[in-house]
mmCIF file of C-alpha atoms in Angstrom:
data_model
loop_
_atom_site.group_PDB
_atom_site.id
_atom_site.type_symbol
_atom_site.label_atom_id
_atom_site.label_comp_id
_atom_site.label_asym_id
_atom_site.label_seq_id
_atom_site.Cartn_x
_atom_site.Cartn_y
_atom_site.Cartn_z
ATOM 1 C CA MET A 137 72.472 94.746 91.286
ATOM 2 C CA SER A 138 70.160 97.179 89.503
ATOM 3 C CA VAL A 139 69.660 100.769 90.576
ATOM 4 C CA SER A 140 67.341 103.626 89.693
ATOM 5 C CA PRO A 141 67.845 107.379 90.028
ATOM 6 C CA GLU A 142 68.419 109.051 93.386
ATOM 7 C CA ARG A 143 67.905 106.267 95.950
ATOM 8 C CA GLN A 144 67.334 102.525 96.193
ATOM 9 C CA ALA A 145 67.533 99.766 98.785
ATOM 10 C CA VAL A 146 69.394 96.677 97.571
ATOM 11 C CA GLU A 147 70.606 93.406 99.033
ATOM 12 C CA ILE A 148 74.163 92.286 98.289
ATOM 13 C CA GLY A 149 75.640 89.151 99.771
ATOM 14 C CA GLY A 150 72.946 88.989 102.424
ATOM 15 C CA HIS A 151 73.436 92.630 103.474
ATOM 16 C CA ARG A 152 70.951 95.407 102.838
ATOM 17 C CA LEU A 153 72.277 98.736 101.619
ATOM 18 C CA ALA A 154 70.489 102.042 101.103
ATOM 19 C CA LEU A 155 72.171 103.492 98.024
ATOM 20 C CA THR A 156 71.798 107.261 97.842
ATOM 21 C CA HIS A 157 72.346 110.169 95.406
ATOM 22 C CA LEU A 158 72.384 107.702 92.546
ATOM 23 C CA ASP A 159 71.703 110.331 89.880
ATOM 24 C CA ARG A 160 74.619 112.523 90.977
ATOM 25 C CA VAL A 161 76.956 113.142 88.026
ATOM 26 C CA LEU A 162 80.466 112.458 89.299
ATOM 27 C CA PHE A 163 82.333 112.870 86.010
ATOM 28 C CA PRO A 164 80.703 115.616 83.909
ATOM 29 C CA ALA A 165 82.951 115.072 80.862
ATOM 30 C CA SER A 166 81.764 111.478 80.413
ATOM 31 C CA GLY A 167 78.430 111.795 82.232
ATOM 32 C CA HIS A 168 79.205 108.939 84.625
ATOM 33 C CA THR A 169 76.854 109.005 87.591
ATOM 34 C CA LYS A 170 77.225 107.551 91.041
ATOM 35 C CA ALA A 171 74.840 104.765 90.017
ATOM 36 C CA GLN A 172 77.166 103.772 87.169
ATOM 37 C CA VAL A 173 80.229 103.766 89.438
ATOM 38 C CA LEU A 174 78.390 101.562 91.952
ATOM 39 C CA GLN A 175 77.332 99.269 89.115
ATOM 40 C CA TYR A 176 80.953 99.007 88.010
ATOM 41 C CA TYR A 177 82.156 98.078 91.482
ATOM 42 C CA ALA A 178 79.388 95.525 91.974
ATOM 43 C CA ARG A 179 80.306 93.807 88.701
ATOM 44 C CA ILE A 180 84.122 94.048 88.936
ATOM 45 C CA ALA A 181 84.222 92.883 92.571
ATOM 46 C CA PRO A 182 84.663 89.161 91.733
ATOM 47 C CA VAL A 183 88.122 89.948 90.311
ATOM 48 C CA MET A 184 88.996 93.086 92.300
ATOM 49 C CA VAL A 185 88.373 91.756 95.802
ATOM 50 C CA ALA A 186 91.135 89.156 95.439
ATOM 51 C CA HIS A 187 93.612 92.055 95.393
ATOM 52 C CA THR A 188 92.143 93.962 98.349
ATOM 53 C CA ALA A 189 91.051 91.133 100.666
ATOM 54 C CA ASP A 190 92.817 91.084 104.046
ATOM 55 C CA ARG A 191 94.582 94.375 103.276
ATOM 56 C CA PRO A 192 93.800 97.483 105.360
ATOM 57 C CA ALA A 193 92.365 99.958 102.883
ATOM 58 C CA SER A 194 92.597 103.700 102.706
ATOM 59 C CA PHE A 195 90.444 105.770 100.407
ATOM 60 C CA VAL A 196 90.338 108.938 98.388
ATOM 61 C CA ARG A 197 86.927 110.258 99.328
ATOM 62 C CA ALA A 198 85.138 112.704 97.064
ATOM 63 C CA PRO A 199 81.370 112.507 97.622
ATOM 64 C CA GLU A 200 80.657 114.971 94.813
ATOM 65 C CA GLY A 201 83.247 113.584 92.425
ATOM 66 C CA PRO A 202 86.723 114.843 91.489
ATOM 67 C CA GLY A 203 85.418 118.354 90.899
ATOM 68 C CA GLY A 204 84.426 118.718 94.548
ATOM 69 C CA GLN A 205 86.228 118.424 97.848
ATOM 70 C CA SER A 206 88.405 115.326 98.203
ATOM 71 C CA TRP A 207 90.625 113.929 100.916
ATOM 72 C CA VAL A 208 92.566 110.807 101.862
ATOM 73 C CA ALA A 209 90.918 108.793 104.632
ATOM 74 C CA LYS A 210 92.396 105.911 106.569
ATOM 75 C CA ASN A 211 89.675 105.809 109.215
ATOM 76 C CA PRO A 212 86.373 104.114 108.299
ATOM 77 C CA PRO A 213 83.898 106.542 106.715
ATOM 78 C CA GLY A 214 81.067 107.774 108.868
ATOM 79 C CA GLY A 215 77.992 105.655 108.258
ATOM 80 C CA LYS A 216 79.998 102.477 107.658
ATOM 81 C CA PRO A 217 77.761 99.426 108.182
ATOM 82 C CA GLY A 218 78.684 97.429 111.264
ATOM 83 C CA TRP A 219 79.209 94.253 109.263
ATOM 84 C CA VAL A 220 82.080 95.737 107.216
ATOM 85 C CA ARG A 221 85.316 94.240 108.539
ATOM 86 C CA VAL A 222 87.910 96.504 110.142
ATOM 87 C CA VAL A 223 91.404 95.708 111.423
ATOM 88 C CA PRO A 224 93.715 97.626 113.769
ATOM 89 C CA VAL A 225 96.739 99.220 112.096
ATOM 90 C CA GLU A 226 99.615 100.866 113.923
ATOM 91 C CA HIS A 227 100.732 104.244 112.595
ATOM 92 C CA ARG A 228 103.169 106.795 113.963
ATOM 93 C CA GLU A 229 100.254 108.705 115.434
ATOM 94 C CA GLY A 230 98.839 105.588 117.099
ATOM 95 C CA VAL A 231 96.632 102.618 116.322
ATOM 96 C CA THR A 232 93.630 103.178 114.069
ATOM 97 C CA GLU A 233 90.986 100.909 112.619
ATOM 98 C CA GLN A 234 90.883 100.518 108.831
ATOM 99 C CA VAL A 235 88.350 98.915 106.549
ATOM 100 C CA VAL A 236 89.102 95.672 104.717
ATOM 101 C CA ILE A 237 87.446 95.280 101.312
ATOM 102 C CA ASP A 238 86.897 91.524 101.248
ATOM 103 C CA THR A 239 83.395 91.247 99.777
ATOM 104 C CA THR A 240 81.314 92.798 97.013
ATOM 105 C CA ALA A 241 79.016 94.268 99.651
ATOM 106 C CA ALA A 242 81.895 95.990 101.468
ATOM 107 C CA LEU A 243 83.220 97.459 98.208
ATOM 108 C CA VAL A 244 79.825 98.849 97.204
ATOM 109 C CA ALA A 245 79.117 100.092 100.737
ATOM 110 C CA MET A 246 82.328 102.144 100.797
ATOM 111 C CA ALA A 247 81.729 103.570 97.319
ATOM 112 C CA ASN A 248 78.203 104.469 98.387
ATOM 113 C CA LEU A 249 79.785 106.631 101.125
ATOM 114 C CA GLY A 250 81.899 108.511 98.595
ATOM 115 C CA ALA A 251 85.034 106.386 99.102
ATOM 116 C CA TYR A 252 85.449 105.862 95.378
ATOM 117 C CA GLU A 253 89.205 105.299 95.119
ATOM 118 C CA VAL A 254 90.703 102.336 97.001
ATOM 119 C CA HIS A 255 94.366 102.089 98.022
ATOM 120 C CA VAL A 256 96.030 99.138 99.778
ATOM 121 C CA PRO A 257 99.517 98.249 101.087
ATOM 122 C CA GLN A 258 101.680 95.406 99.816
ATOM 123 C CA TRP A 259 101.086 93.331 102.955
ATOM 124 C CA THR A 260 98.078 91.616 104.483
ATOM 125 C CA ALA A 261 96.565 92.046 107.904
ATOM 126 C CA THR A 262 97.177 88.358 108.581
ATOM 127 C CA ALA A 263 100.914 88.549 107.831
ATOM 128 C CA GLY A 264 101.407 92.052 109.200
ATOM 129 C CA PRO A 265 103.687 94.856 107.980
ATOM 130 C CA ASP A 266 106.738 92.567 107.952
ATOM 131 C CA GLY A 267 105.006 90.091 105.650
ATOM 132 C CA HIS A 268 104.985 91.861 102.299
ATOM 133 C CA ASP A 269 103.787 89.504 99.582
ATOM 134 C CA ARG A 270 103.955 91.927 96.649
ATOM 135 C CA LEU A 271 106.619 94.201 95.247
ATOM 136 C CA VAL A 272 105.438 97.329 93.420
ATOM 137 C CA LEU A 273 107.119 99.888 91.184
ATOM 138 C CA ASP A 274 105.109 102.989 90.271
ATOM 139 C CA LEU A 275 106.225 104.464 86.942
ATOM 140 C CA ASP A 276 105.179 108.107 86.853
ATOM 141 C CA PRO A 277 105.946 110.202 83.740
ATOM 142 C CA GLY A 278 107.244 113.723 84.268
ATOM 143 C CA PRO A 279 106.483 116.696 82.012
ATOM 144 C CA GLY A 280 107.312 115.824 78.429
ATOM 145 C CA ALA A 281 107.047 112.065 79.028
ATOM 146 C CA ASP A 282 103.944 109.891 78.857
ATOM 147 C CA LEU A 283 102.579 106.380 79.245
ATOM 148 C CA VAL A 284 104.350 105.232 76.079
ATOM 149 C CA VAL A 285 107.714 106.028 77.676
ATOM 150 C CA CYS A 286 106.558 104.252 80.848
ATOM 151 C CA CYS A 287 105.849 101.162 78.750
ATOM 152 C CA ARG A 288 109.397 101.141 77.372
ATOM 153 C CA VAL A 289 110.823 101.456 80.897
ATOM 154 C CA ALA A 290 108.479 98.718 82.109
ATOM 155 C CA GLN A 291 109.711 96.278 79.482
ATOM 156 C CA ARG A 292 113.306 96.631 80.683
ATOM 157 C CA LEU A 293 112.265 96.421 84.342
ATOM 158 C CA ARG A 294 110.412 93.228 83.515
ATOM 159 C CA GLN A 295 113.648 91.743 82.187
ATOM 160 C CA LEU A 296 115.585 92.811 85.270
ATOM 161 C CA LEU A 297 112.943 91.329 87.560
ATOM 162 C CA GLU A 298 112.931 88.077 85.601
ATOM 163 C CA ASP A 299 116.723 87.921 85.887
ATOM 164 C CA ASP A 300 116.191 87.963 89.659
ATOM 165 C CA GLY A 301 113.542 85.228 89.479
ATOM 166 C CA LEU A 302 110.541 87.545 89.885
ATOM 167 C CA THR A 303 107.448 87.613 87.639
ATOM 168 C CA ALA A 304 106.214 91.092 86.688
ATOM 169 C CA HIS A 305 102.611 92.102 86.026
ATOM 170 C CA ALA A 306 101.599 95.419 84.449
ATOM 171 C CA VAL A 307 98.680 97.627 85.503
ATOM 172 C CA VAL A 308 97.966 101.010 83.937
ATOM 173 C CA SER A 309 97.486 103.353 86.875
ATOM 174 C CA GLY A 310 94.292 104.923 85.556
ATOM 175 C CA SER A 311 96.022 108.291 85.751
ATOM 176 C CA LYS A 312 99.215 108.899 83.729
ATOM 177 C CA GLY A 313 101.534 106.021 84.491
ATOM 178 C CA LEU A 314 102.000 102.325 85.026
ATOM 179 C CA HIS A 315 102.312 100.035 88.039
ATOM 180 C CA LEU A 316 104.470 96.925 88.010
ATOM 181 C CA TYR A 317 103.736 94.196 90.548
ATOM 182 C CA ALA A 318 105.662 91.047 91.364
ATOM 183 C CA PRO A 319 104.527 88.384 93.849
ATOM 184 C CA VAL A 320 107.193 87.695 96.483
ATOM 185 C CA ARG A 321 107.632 85.457 99.475
ATOM 186 C CA ALA A 322 107.171 87.144 102.840
ATOM 187 C CA ALA A 323 109.570 90.060 103.201
ATOM 188 C CA SER A 324 109.873 93.085 105.446
ATOM 189 C CA GLY A 325 109.051 96.528 104.138
ATOM 190 C CA ARG A 326 112.697 97.460 104.624
ATOM 191 C CA ASP A 327 113.903 94.564 102.470
ATOM 192 C CA ALA A 328 111.260 95.098 99.783
ATOM 193 C CA GLY A 329 111.963 98.816 99.636
ATOM 194 C CA GLY A 330 115.703 98.257 99.607
ATOM 195 C CA TYR A 331 115.491 95.867 96.683
ATOM 196 C CA ALA A 332 113.092 98.139 94.760
ATOM 197 C CA LYS A 333 115.344 101.171 95.340
ATOM 198 C CA ALA A 334 118.412 99.300 94.126
ATOM 199 C CA LEU A 335 116.530 98.110 91.048
ATOM 200 C CA ALA A 336 115.377 101.659 90.257
ATOM 201 C CA ALA A 337 118.926 102.958 90.718
ATOM 202 C CA ARG A 338 120.233 100.273 88.373
ATOM 203 C CA MET A 339 117.696 101.288 85.758
ATOM 204 C CA MET A 340 118.680 104.933 86.151
ATOM 205 C CA GLY A 341 122.322 103.955 85.741
ATOM 206 C CA GLU A 342 121.490 102.231 82.465
ATOM 207 C CA HIS A 343 119.268 105.039 81.146
ATOM 208 C CA PRO A 344 120.108 108.313 82.942
ATOM 209 C CA GLY A 345 118.366 110.351 80.252
ATOM 210 C CA LEU A 346 115.142 108.405 80.634
ATOM 211 C CA VAL A 347 114.724 107.467 84.298
ATOM 212 C CA VAL A 348 114.953 109.252 87.652
ATOM 213 C CA VAL A 349 114.481 108.067 91.224
ATOM 214 C CA SER A 350 114.099 111.549 92.757
ATOM 215 C CA MET A 351 110.738 113.162 93.423
ATOM 216 C CA ALA A 352 112.137 116.627 92.587
ATOM 217 C CA ARG A 353 110.158 117.938 89.619
ATOM 218 C CA VAL A 354 113.142 119.860 88.250
ATOM 219 C CA GLU A 355 114.843 116.509 87.591
ATOM 220 C CA ARG A 356 111.812 114.818 86.035
ATOM 221 C CA ARG A 357 111.238 116.715 82.784
ATOM 222 C CA GLY A 358 111.102 114.241 79.905
ATOM 223 C CA LYS A 359 111.809 111.331 82.240
ATOM 224 C CA VAL A 360 109.984 108.589 84.135
ATOM 225 C CA LEU A 361 110.108 108.517 87.920
ATOM 226 C CA ILE A 362 110.436 104.990 89.288
ATOM 227 C CA ASP A 363 108.743 105.374 92.650
ATOM 228 C CA TRP A 364 110.088 102.489 94.727
ATOM 229 C CA SER A 365 108.956 104.016 98.040
ATOM 230 C CA GLN A 366 105.447 102.516 97.894
ATOM 231 C CA ASN A 367 106.985 99.295 99.211
ATOM 232 C CA ALA A 368 107.321 100.915 102.626
ATOM 233 C CA SER A 369 104.915 99.346 105.099
ATOM 234 C CA ALA A 370 103.266 102.716 105.758
ATOM 235 C CA LYS A 371 102.613 103.412 102.046
ATOM 236 C CA THR A 372 99.783 102.277 99.788
ATOM 237 C CA THR A 373 99.138 101.972 96.058
ATOM 238 C CA ALA A 374 95.917 102.392 94.091
ATOM 239 C CA ALA A 375 94.363 98.927 94.108
ATOM 240 C CA PRO A 376 94.024 97.032 90.825
ATOM 241 C CA TYR A 377 90.622 97.747 89.234
ATOM 242 C CA THR A 378 89.890 100.801 91.391
ATOM 243 C CA VAL A 379 88.272 103.846 89.815
ATOM 244 C CA ARG A 380 90.615 106.857 89.808
ATOM 245 C CA LEU A 381 89.250 110.272 90.694
ATOM 246 C CA ARG A 382 90.653 112.407 87.921
ATOM 247 C CA GLU A 383 89.107 115.378 86.174
ATOM 248 C CA GLY A 384 87.173 114.517 83.022
ATOM 249 C CA SER A 385 86.205 110.889 82.661
ATOM 250 C CA PRO A 386 86.930 108.185 85.243
ATOM 251 C CA GLY A 387 90.187 106.320 84.902
ATOM 252 C CA VAL A 388 90.629 102.740 86.090
ATOM 253 C CA ALA A 389 93.734 100.960 87.370
ATOM 254 C CA ALA A 390 93.476 98.220 84.746
ATOM 255 C CA PRO A 391 95.704 95.156 84.253
ATOM 256 C CA VAL A 392 97.206 94.890 80.780
ATOM 257 C CA THR A 393 99.125 92.183 78.946
ATOM 258 C CA TRP A 394 102.794 92.463 78.092
ATOM 259 C CA ASP A 395 101.850 92.307 74.423
ATOM 260 C CA GLU A 396 99.733 95.423 74.958
ATOM 261 C CA VAL A 397 102.615 97.135 76.759
ATOM 262 C CA ALA A 398 104.987 96.325 73.890
ATOM 263 C CA ALA A 399 102.519 97.508 71.246
ATOM 264 C CA CYS A 400 101.573 100.798 72.933
ATOM 265 C CA ARG A 401 102.314 103.815 70.746
ATOM 266 C CA ASP A 402 99.739 106.239 72.148
ATOM 267 C CA PRO A 403 98.608 106.696 75.776
ATOM 268 C CA ASP A 404 94.969 106.493 74.691
ATOM 269 C CA GLU A 405 95.511 102.876 73.602
ATOM 270 C CA LEU A 406 95.794 101.881 77.276
ATOM 271 C CA ALA A 407 93.194 104.224 78.751
ATOM 272 C CA PHE A 408 90.056 102.323 79.687
ATOM 273 C CA THR A 409 86.602 103.334 80.874
ATOM 274 C CA PRO A 410 84.898 101.317 83.618
ATOM 275 C CA GLU A 411 82.705 99.696 80.975
ATOM 276 C CA GLN A 412 85.728 98.660 78.928
ATOM 277 C CA VAL A 413 87.403 97.166 81.995
ATOM 278 C CA LEU A 414 84.277 95.093 82.655
ATOM 279 C CA ASP A 415 84.373 93.858 79.058
ATOM 280 C CA ARG A 416 88.053 93.000 79.421
ATOM 281 C CA ALA A 417 87.429 91.078 82.637
ATOM 282 C CA GLU A 418 84.655 89.117 80.927
ATOM 283 C CA THR A 419 86.937 88.326 77.986
ATOM 284 C CA TYR A 420 90.245 87.678 79.740
ATOM 285 C CA GLY A 421 89.284 87.006 83.346
ATOM 286 C CA ASP A 422 91.670 88.435 85.911
ATOM 287 C CA LEU A 423 94.976 89.158 84.166
ATOM 288 C CA LEU A 424 96.501 89.420 87.651
ATOM 289 C CA ALA A 425 95.248 86.052 88.887
ATOM 290 C CA SER A 426 98.742 84.643 89.390
ATOM 291 C CA LEU A 427 99.658 87.650 91.543
ATOM 292 C CA THR A 428 97.523 86.254 94.364
ATOM 293 C CA GLY A 429 98.690 82.627 94.161
ATOM 294 C CA ASP A 430 101.857 80.924 95.361
ATOM 295 C CA ALA A 431 103.000 79.358 92.071
ATOM 296 C CA THR A 432 104.971 82.415 90.923
ATOM 297 C CA ARG A 433 105.874 83.741 94.383
ATOM 298 C CA ALA A 434 109.659 83.972 94.742
ATOM 299 C CA PRO A 435 112.067 85.252 97.429
ATOM 300 C CA LEU A 436 113.685 88.624 97.044
ATOM 301 C CA PRO A 437 117.311 88.286 95.869
#
């Protein structure tokens, strides 16, 4: 896909899209325009879509970039092409339709509508909310802590997960922290959340000066919050490879190797631009490829 300033009609996967406001600068600090973000999504889609396919997506929408108005949207954006797949999802407030990002065209179409940040649950539409196939732990540093501390916590969590027969994969969140994923056999949100909560509590018991499981900011100074709650069926996590809408330059939720986690001594070492993530995908392929297969999928203890 090639684009020019302001507006262009393109064909992606047999679907025609009218891309608009292509010269809009979304990230003034780095100069990234909407055209560059769309280019990133079009090129990263071959690895990203495997982690969003069949999952009802929600979005952080910010048509003018992180400096403008932004909001979380579960309903399909206005102007969504009719060919973009939607699935019904039951929420407390009733059943709503949500978009499924299962093709390059769908990913670019949503980004074109200002839905730049993609979040998905740990279950698929096919299996339903009681068929979680991924466990996730969101490591979020409090004031006085940083990504380096998250990496040290992640290494120990990896060991604990391996002791329970689960294979951990690391993804820098694209913001401040780190996500750990483990493929699991079908489990309910209650069981997945219960296991994740117990694991976080065990880690806190081992390192009470380093880890917390409470959201209260007064308890988080100098510590890493292990957010286990994103395993609830109603919760979502920033999808691997999604752009993050942060002030300054765009962050990316980028998979990293365990060697990189172990070697990290400065947060900037694991902060990647969209262009760098594309280069990494070309060099390494999808570092999360085994997350979507069955070979490493194990039952929760």
